[in-house]
Amino acid sequence: MQELSTAPLPAPPRAANASPWKKTVQELAAHPSGLIGAIIILLYLVVAVAAPLLAPYSPTEMDLRARFLPPAWAAGGSLQHLLGTDQLGQDLLSRIIYGSRVSISVGLFSVLISLLVGSVLGSIAGYYQGWFDRIVSRVADLLMAVPYLLFAIFAMAILGPGVLNLIIALSIKAWIEFYRLLRGEIISEKTKEYVEAARMLGRPGPVIIVAEVLPNVIHSLVVLVTLRIGYMIIMEASLSFLGLGVPPEVPAWGSMIAAGRDTLINAWWISTLPGLAILFLVLGINLLGETLRDITDPRLQARE
Amino acid sequence: MKTIKVVQRLIESIPLFILTIIAVFFLVRFMPGDPVDIMMGSGGNVTQEQIEQMRSQLGLDKPIAIQFADFVRGAAQGDLGYSITQSKKVTDLLVETFPATIELALAALLFALLIGLPVGIYSAVKQNSWVDRLSMGFSFLGISMPAFWLGILGILIFSVSLHWLPTSGRLDPTLELRQITGLFLLDSILTGNWAALHSAFTHLVLPAVTLGAELLAIVARISRSSMVEVLRHDYVQLARSKGLKETAVIFKHALPNALIPTVTVVGLQMGVLLGGNMIVETVFGWPGLGRLVVQSILNRDYAVIQGAVMLYGITFILANLLVDIVYTYLNPKISL
Amino acid sequence: MLKRLLLLGLALFLTAGLLTGCGGSKPTAEKQGEKTLSLVLDGVASRQHELEAVAQYLKKVGVDAQVRVWEKNALLNEIKAGNRQAYAQDWGSAIFDPFDLAVPKLKTNERGNYSFYSNAKFDELLEKGAFGDNDQEREKAYKEAQQILYQDAPWIFGYYLDIIHGVAANVQGYKPAMDNRINLHDVSLSDGKDTLAVGLNIDRIPSLDPANHREREAETVIRNMFDGLVTRTPDGKVVPEIAESWKRPSPTVYEFTIRPGIKFHNGDPLRIEDIVFTFERILSPTGINGKQSPRVGLLGPLKKVEKVDNRTVRFTLDKPCPQFLQLLVHTQIVPEKYLKAVGDQKFAEKPVGCGPFKLVEAKLDSQIVLERFDGYYGGSPDLPPVGPAKLKKVVFKMLPEPSTRVAALKAGEIQIAEDIPVDVTKDLQNDPKVKIVTTQGTRCYMIELNNKKITDPKVRQALNYAVNWDELLGAIYGSHAHRLSTAFLPSGFGFDDSIKPYPYNPEKAKQLLKEAGYKTP
């Protein structure tokens, strides 16, 4: 990671490049896995935004006479409930479709909060160092020594249920990576001549940081953000699985898996299918993230 | 020299460790819920006076500063307090449950390394072969899956449908095993108890695979990419040009260098492995520390949570230290 | 250009996230003239489905009902602080008397009174019912209390569930007990095998010391190693066990005569001193490891235990306690000499009782292995057969996951599985190797209402009329849930079966809501 920063990106000759779109499309086409990832994510986004239009039923609508219906392709399934129904006769397809909203927004916002907190703290700590740096770095070390899940469970128990609290609970530890990335970059960048020169010219510190350092780390940040979103979606599911997730007006994939656990033997689909939904979304995110990493820095790809 | 460095590092981590303990001590008391009331459960007829009496006996009615002083005094003498839900000393509880967690984590680690490394290296050597593509595809699946879901699928397929593997526990109840280390695989080998070895192994397979799947995927990916990079280096080319056998080139020259990033990542993942135990142990009814911690949090059993976090912290620090030592061993140029 | 693409991608992600994030929030109910009754139904994840269904019924009568799922103790904290409106709760009763259900749940200021219900007349009747010394009058008081409760409707009254156990086809003589005990003394296996394993619904047994736990499953295991003065039949009747007979010379004095020739597992004979010691150990504030036994609440108003002669022990109470015999079932006799010799800690590791099985090996977090005690005195004559146990070896396995418990039963790893989820019973019924056995449970499930916030009894009644419990329970629990008219169990003393549960009547519910000033469709 350290090497990345030492070589500032050559400023792209903007005017000369008439069609940036063409080029990026070409680049993406050269990395079909990234394209596939992007398409998967796009599909999920469309599903999440258009959930009310796409879902055949309301996610909370119960039909107590149609409980435990298997998916359409299994024996006893019907086309009315393509993916079958759960313990309350709720349509599994509709619940999975609405569940994408929770996963995507929780994953996204927890990472964005972490990004914001991590990069602000990291920039300050890296630029000024001193006591602030020492304290924040110690806190980060402290958080690292306790298993992530333990912390999330703590946080959910203290904060109580709710989407917002869930996002906070997930962000409590996730900011550290962003913090460390930015802090490291800025420390190594700070001593460079051009930063010194800028300071001589009387430009204030924060401006230097933003103007000179951030553009160099933006790629690593974007890659990290993408990959972390995938991880957060899995964490959200894990918390929901332990019963510490979101309230049920919002069906969440993790709690759907947990709810089907008791009836695994006679209704496998209730647990299995939401898991597949998680798998494909996170797969898409990871594919895109890795490809972004490959495109933005070939040396990074070589080192993984 | 090296032992001095190790001791130095250990000493450096002490303030962090103490800080963690203090943080957790106060954090658990922030959690809503009254431990004594929870212990009495939702049922029966216990009067408020009896609850108060119990609270004062457990010292929970004292001011929090005094409770903390008591805790520090006890901890200094190796007494981590008393579990109110398990009616037992916390140290005894930790000693009981920790071997199970270690056995599971080690098995998962071994599984990930034994499969992940060869696959990664082979994929690097035969880049873009179908093996490479297939294994990298699978590794992508591995990092995109919630572990608990994989565990549930495993139970569904291998236990419920095929009856190949047991659903939970560590040992068949009809078998008896004399415990020496608390690691059942090791104990059954040490005592020559082959029936127990078989049973312990079949019980371990599903949880270990579930816990290790993500790490396996990561190891395979890292070892592949670092191997690819190393193979491009001049000294490897030089060794080749000297007419050394390809296997010798790979194992003697390339592998040690390629292992370094893998060790780093595995070290970072040790925390995940221990923490991930919580869910896997819950799914498989594995009687380890993770499950105990989840239960203790839900029951507000303060002393157990504190003790467990201490143990997690120590393990984490030691694991990192171990990684550093392995690191220097692999790359003598780096000093601790 | 790449940079731009990345930033654009981020922006797209952001907007999409914002869109979906906002999409999740609900439009607030419009207010025109009359007010709409808004109700948040709180509960833990296991009641989520039920609450969702209840919310649907409430919406039909114009109540804006939402469901919120909590971690159990975080919710309880909020409830006790009076911050919540309506919450799914449950309360277990162990002694077949409203003494440990209606009293702690609904009497003013009692420990379990989460609904903040307070009615002086009701309190008085409960006092009379719980502590009076004439059973007829007690019954009358309890019945009158139920009438009041029905009218006041402090809760949305709920239901109780069947206890459902799965049993392998070769198990003989096993009856599930209403108090949830698993008595293996009378059980045998038809195919001549003599080892039986039980799957318990618990993570770990806290202790094998009969006086140092508050866990039903711990008592299940302990009860197979230890006997009490009295015991219970599967349907809840108290019968003698170690005691041969008893007298009640006055309302506050009990005298028990014990059977001769009872031995502990270590060969020591059972003496009156052991009985006195057992109870004094629980009563003492420093009885176990310098701490008070958590089971002191199960002794009621017991004041003094003393030896009368070599076969008689006398119990003196502070005040009359009609439930005393029922309570005594939950105290098991420990050997004084052995316990004093080894200490509390060692005793919990290697317990010695006088029950039908003795301990072989205990791993409290995975399994407990017992074997037959051949010197057993035979047990209660009211629970035939009398004599040593038929099984040679029994194993209790901790299997907290319902699906693993069921799978273990189907695979033959265990022969008795506790707490089978209703949804898999149908599946198990088709399995010739397994049978399903049931009996009534003694835990009451309900939705408690915060009576300080929902003060109008009309509203509370309306909520009771609005829910179609029969349809809901039938769908979720099949035939295994039974409605309750109030907070009294049919298995408990003084139950009034002439009171029928609130019928499903949405029209009546709307009318009552309208009278209370709320908007209805």
mmCIF file of N, CA, C and O in Angstrom, chain A residues 234-283:
data_model
loop_
_atom_site.group_PDB
_atom_site.id
_atom_site.type_symbol
_atom_site.label_atom_id
_atom_site.label_comp_id
_atom_site.label_asym_id
_atom_site.label_seq_id
_atom_site.Cartn_x
_atom_site.Cartn_y
_atom_site.Cartn_z
ATOM 1 N N ILE A 234 -22.547 -8.868 4.904
ATOM 2 C CA ILE A 234 -22.461 -10.152 5.607
ATOM 3 C C ILE A 234 -22.587 -9.947 7.115
ATOM 4 O O ILE A 234 -23.270 -10.702 7.803
ATOM 5 N N MET A 235 -21.970 -8.883 7.623
ATOM 6 C CA MET A 235 -22.062 -8.618 9.059
ATOM 7 C C MET A 235 -23.501 -8.319 9.488
ATOM 8 O O MET A 235 -23.953 -8.755 10.541
ATOM 9 N N GLU A 236 -24.188 -7.556 8.648
ATOM 10 C CA GLU A 236 -25.586 -7.224 8.958
ATOM 11 C C GLU A 236 -26.390 -8.511 9.059
ATOM 12 O O GLU A 236 -27.183 -8.703 9.980
ATOM 13 N N ALA A 237 -26.159 -9.404 8.095
ATOM 14 C CA ALA A 237 -26.874 -10.676 8.104
ATOM 15 C C ALA A 237 -26.534 -11.469 9.359
ATOM 16 O O ALA A 237 -27.414 -12.081 9.972
ATOM 17 N N SER A 238 -25.256 -11.433 9.773
ATOM 18 C CA SER A 238 -24.855 -12.184 10.966
ATOM 19 C C SER A 238 -25.566 -11.658 12.205
ATOM 20 O O SER A 238 -26.044 -12.428 13.032
ATOM 21 N N LEU A 239 -25.654 -10.337 12.321
ATOM 22 C CA LEU A 239 -26.329 -9.756 13.482
ATOM 23 C C LEU A 239 -27.817 -10.075 13.466
ATOM 24 O O LEU A 239 -28.395 -10.421 14.483
ATOM 25 N N SER A 240 -28.421 -9.950 12.296
ATOM 26 C CA SER A 240 -29.840 -10.288 12.196
ATOM 27 C C SER A 240 -30.045 -11.750 12.549
ATOM 28 O O SER A 240 -31.032 -12.122 13.167
ATOM 29 N N PHE A 241 -29.080 -12.568 12.161
ATOM 30 C CA PHE A 241 -29.154 -13.998 12.440
ATOM 31 C C PHE A 241 -29.162 -14.251 13.941
ATOM 32 O O PHE A 241 -29.889 -15.106 14.431
ATOM 33 N N LEU A 242 -28.389 -13.486 14.682
ATOM 34 C CA LEU A 242 -28.358 -13.645 16.138
ATOM 35 C C LEU A 242 -29.536 -12.949 16.808
ATOM 36 O O LEU A 242 -29.633 -12.920 18.014
ATOM 37 N N GLY A 243 -30.443 -12.377 16.000
ATOM 38 C CA GLY A 243 -31.604 -11.723 16.572
ATOM 39 C C GLY A 243 -31.317 -10.314 17.047
ATOM 40 O O GLY A 243 -32.074 -9.752 17.822
ATOM 41 N N LEU A 244 -30.199 -9.743 16.621
ATOM 42 C CA LEU A 244 -29.848 -8.394 17.071
ATOM 43 C C LEU A 244 -29.862 -7.422 15.911
ATOM 44 O O LEU A 244 -29.214 -6.391 15.943
ATOM 45 N N GLY A 245 -30.596 -7.738 14.871
ATOM 46 C CA GLY A 245 -30.562 -6.916 13.675
ATOM 47 C C GLY A 245 -31.651 -5.875 13.636
ATOM 48 O O GLY A 245 -31.860 -5.135 14.579
ATOM 49 N N VAL A 246 -32.348 -5.828 12.531
ATOM 50 C CA VAL A 246 -33.324 -4.779 12.311
ATOM 51 C C VAL A 246 -34.727 -5.258 12.637
ATOM 52 O O VAL A 246 -35.003 -6.441 12.646
ATOM 53 N N PRO A 247 -35.626 -4.330 12.912
ATOM 54 C CA PRO A 247 -37.012 -4.706 13.182
ATOM 55 C C PRO A 247 -37.686 -5.249 11.934
ATOM 56 O O PRO A 247 -37.255 -4.979 10.828
ATOM 57 N N PRO A 248 -38.749 -6.005 12.107
ATOM 58 C CA PRO A 248 -39.269 -6.765 10.988
ATOM 59 C C PRO A 248 -40.164 -6.005 10.007
ATOM 60 O O PRO A 248 -40.565 -6.599 9.022
ATOM 61 N N GLU A 249 -40.480 -4.722 10.276
ATOM 62 C CA GLU A 249 -41.217 -4.046 9.194
ATOM 63 C C GLU A 249 -40.355 -4.081 7.954
ATOM 64 O O GLU A 249 -40.830 -3.999 6.841
ATOM 65 N N VAL A 250 -39.053 -4.172 8.201
ATOM 66 C CA VAL A 250 -38.109 -4.261 7.115
ATOM 67 C C VAL A 250 -37.607 -5.695 7.103
ATOM 68 O O VAL A 250 -36.824 -6.060 7.958
ATOM 69 N N PRO A 251 -38.073 -6.531 6.197
ATOM 70 C CA PRO A 251 -37.544 -7.888 6.199
ATOM 71 C C PRO A 251 -36.069 -7.864 5.833
ATOM 72 O O PRO A 251 -35.685 -7.246 4.856
ATOM 73 N N ALA A 252 -35.245 -8.515 6.641
ATOM 74 C CA ALA A 252 -33.808 -8.550 6.367
ATOM 75 C C ALA A 252 -33.400 -9.987 6.081
ATOM 76 O O ALA A 252 -33.950 -10.917 6.668
ATOM 77 N N TRP A 253 -32.436 -10.123 5.193
ATOM 78 C CA TRP A 253 -32.040 -11.472 4.779
ATOM 79 C C TRP A 253 -31.534 -12.312 5.934
ATOM 80 O O TRP A 253 -31.854 -13.489 6.051
ATOM 81 N N GLY A 254 -30.734 -11.691 6.800
ATOM 82 C CA GLY A 254 -30.165 -12.454 7.910
ATOM 83 C C GLY A 254 -31.245 -13.018 8.820
ATOM 84 O O GLY A 254 -31.203 -14.185 9.198
ATOM 85 N N SER A 255 -32.242 -12.184 9.151
ATOM 86 C CA SER A 255 -33.277 -12.692 10.045
ATOM 87 C C SER A 255 -34.165 -13.712 9.327
ATOM 88 O O SER A 255 -34.735 -14.582 9.967
ATOM 89 N N MET A 256 -34.253 -13.588 7.991
ATOM 90 C CA MET A 256 -35.009 -14.610 7.254
ATOM 91 C C MET A 256 -34.313 -15.965 7.347
ATOM 92 O O MET A 256 -34.954 -17.003 7.522
ATOM 93 N N ILE A 257 -32.983 -15.946 7.237
ATOM 94 C CA ILE A 257 -32.235 -17.201 7.367
ATOM 95 C C ILE A 257 -32.441 -17.782 8.760
ATOM 96 O O ILE A 257 -32.706 -18.971 8.926
ATOM 97 N N ALA A 258 -32.352 -16.902 9.762
ATOM 98 C CA ALA A 258 -32.512 -17.368 11.142
ATOM 99 C C ALA A 258 -33.902 -17.943 11.368
ATOM 100 O O ALA A 258 -34.067 -18.967 12.015
ATOM 101 N N ALA A 259 -34.912 -17.284 10.791
ATOM 102 C CA ALA A 259 -36.290 -17.731 11.007
ATOM 103 C C ALA A 259 -36.524 -19.114 10.415
ATOM 104 O O ALA A 259 -37.350 -19.878 10.905
ATOM 105 N N GLY A 260 -35.785 -19.441 9.361
ATOM 106 C CA GLY A 260 -36.017 -20.732 8.710
ATOM 107 C C GLY A 260 -35.232 -21.863 9.336
ATOM 108 O O GLY A 260 -35.370 -23.009 8.942
ATOM 109 N N ARG A 261 -34.389 -21.506 10.311
ATOM 110 C CA ARG A 261 -33.485 -22.515 10.852
ATOM 111 C C ARG A 261 -34.211 -23.643 11.560
ATOM 112 O O ARG A 261 -33.832 -24.795 11.445
ATOM 113 N N ASP A 262 -35.271 -23.310 12.299
ATOM 114 C CA ASP A 262 -35.977 -24.347 13.044
ATOM 115 C C ASP A 262 -36.674 -25.335 12.119
ATOM 116 O O ASP A 262 -36.953 -26.457 12.497
ATOM 117 N N THR A 263 -37.007 -24.878 10.930
ATOM 118 C CA THR A 263 -37.785 -25.740 10.042
ATOM 119 C C THR A 263 -36.955 -26.205 8.865
ATOM 120 O O THR A 263 -37.498 -26.550 7.824
ATOM 121 N N LEU A 264 -35.661 -26.241 9.071
ATOM 122 C CA LEU A 264 -34.740 -26.632 8.006
ATOM 123 C C LEU A 264 -35.109 -27.987 7.411
ATOM 124 O O LEU A 264 -35.010 -28.211 6.199
ATOM 125 N N ILE A 265 -35.563 -28.885 8.274
ATOM 126 C CA ILE A 265 -35.782 -30.252 7.828
ATOM 127 C C ILE A 265 -36.966 -30.345 6.880
ATOM 128 O O ILE A 265 -36.916 -31.065 5.893
ATOM 129 N N ASN A 266 -38.029 -29.586 7.140
ATOM 130 C CA ASN A 266 -39.180 -29.718 6.250
ATOM 131 C C ASN A 266 -39.357 -28.533 5.314
ATOM 132 O O ASN A 266 -40.192 -28.590 4.421
ATOM 133 N N ALA A 267 -38.619 -27.468 5.468
ATOM 134 C CA ALA A 267 -38.766 -26.327 4.557
ATOM 135 C C ALA A 267 -37.409 -25.685 4.329
ATOM 136 O O ALA A 267 -37.115 -24.613 4.846
ATOM 137 N N TRP A 268 -36.605 -26.332 3.534
ATOM 138 C CA TRP A 268 -35.223 -25.890 3.332
ATOM 139 C C TRP A 268 -35.136 -24.522 2.695
ATOM 140 O O TRP A 268 -34.189 -23.785 2.888
ATOM 141 N N TRP A 269 -36.168 -24.165 1.895
ATOM 142 C CA TRP A 269 -36.050 -22.953 1.072
ATOM 143 C C TRP A 269 -36.056 -21.665 1.894
ATOM 144 O O TRP A 269 -35.487 -20.678 1.480
ATOM 145 N N ILE A 270 -36.677 -21.701 3.071
ATOM 146 C CA ILE A 270 -36.802 -20.465 3.840
ATOM 147 C C ILE A 270 -35.433 -19.935 4.252
ATOM 148 O O ILE A 270 -35.195 -18.735 4.258
ATOM 149 N N SER A 271 -34.526 -20.820 4.600
ATOM 150 C CA SER A 271 -33.181 -20.388 4.978
ATOM 151 C C SER A 271 -32.256 -20.265 3.779
ATOM 152 O O SER A 271 -31.388 -19.407 3.746
ATOM 153 N N THR A 272 -32.418 -21.158 2.830
ATOM 154 C CA THR A 272 -31.436 -21.258 1.749
ATOM 155 C C THR A 272 -31.503 -20.080 0.791
ATOM 156 O O THR A 272 -30.470 -19.513 0.414
ATOM 157 N N LEU A 273 -32.706 -19.709 0.374
ATOM 158 C CA LEU A 273 -32.815 -18.718 -0.694
ATOM 159 C C LEU A 273 -32.337 -17.317 -0.304
ATOM 160 O O LEU A 273 -31.625 -16.689 -1.085
ATOM 161 N N PRO A 274 -32.691 -16.809 0.890
ATOM 162 C CA PRO A 274 -32.128 -15.485 1.240
ATOM 163 C C PRO A 274 -30.600 -15.514 1.285
ATOM 164 O O PRO A 274 -29.951 -14.523 0.952
ATOM 165 N N GLY A 275 -30.042 -16.658 1.672
ATOM 166 C CA GLY A 275 -28.589 -16.793 1.683
ATOM 167 C C GLY A 275 -28.024 -16.636 0.280
ATOM 168 O O GLY A 275 -26.995 -15.992 0.080
ATOM 169 N N LEU A 276 -28.711 -17.217 -0.693
ATOM 170 C CA LEU A 276 -28.273 -17.071 -2.081
ATOM 171 C C LEU A 276 -28.308 -15.608 -2.502
ATOM 172 O O LEU A 276 -27.427 -15.141 -3.224
ATOM 173 N N ALA A 277 -29.332 -14.894 -2.046
ATOM 174 C CA ALA A 277 -29.437 -13.471 -2.388
ATOM 175 C C ALA A 277 -28.222 -12.709 -1.861
ATOM 176 O O ALA A 277 -27.654 -11.868 -2.561
ATOM 177 N N ILE A 278 -27.809 -13.021 -0.616
ATOM 178 C CA ILE A 278 -26.614 -12.385 -0.061
ATOM 179 C C ILE A 278 -25.404 -12.756 -0.888
ATOM 180 O O ILE A 278 -24.607 -11.911 -1.288
ATOM 181 N N LEU A 279 -25.291 -14.050 -1.163
ATOM 182 C CA LEU A 279 -24.120 -14.555 -1.878
ATOM 183 C C LEU A 279 -23.921 -13.802 -3.193
ATOM 184 O O LEU A 279 -22.829 -13.320 -3.487
ATOM 185 N N PHE A 280 -24.983 -13.684 -3.986
ATOM 186 C CA PHE A 280 -24.822 -13.078 -5.303
ATOM 187 C C PHE A 280 -24.493 -11.584 -5.207
ATOM 188 O O PHE A 280 -23.660 -11.084 -5.949
ATOM 189 N N LEU A 281 -25.150 -10.904 -4.279
ATOM 190 C CA LEU A 281 -24.861 -9.469 -4.147
ATOM 191 C C LEU A 281 -23.406 -9.236 -3.736
ATOM 192 O O LEU A 281 -22.686 -8.450 -4.361
ATOM 193 N N VAL A 282 -22.978 -9.952 -2.709
ATOM 194 C CA VAL A 282 -21.607 -9.749 -2.234
ATOM 195 C C VAL A 282 -20.613 -10.206 -3.292
ATOM 196 O O VAL A 282 -19.569 -9.584 -3.501
ATOM 197 N N LEU A 283 -20.963 -11.262 -3.998
ATOM 198 C CA LEU A 283 -20.110 -11.722 -5.095
ATOM 199 C C LEU A 283 -19.941 -10.613 -6.130
ATOM 200 O O LEU A 283 -18.829 -10.306 -6.563
#
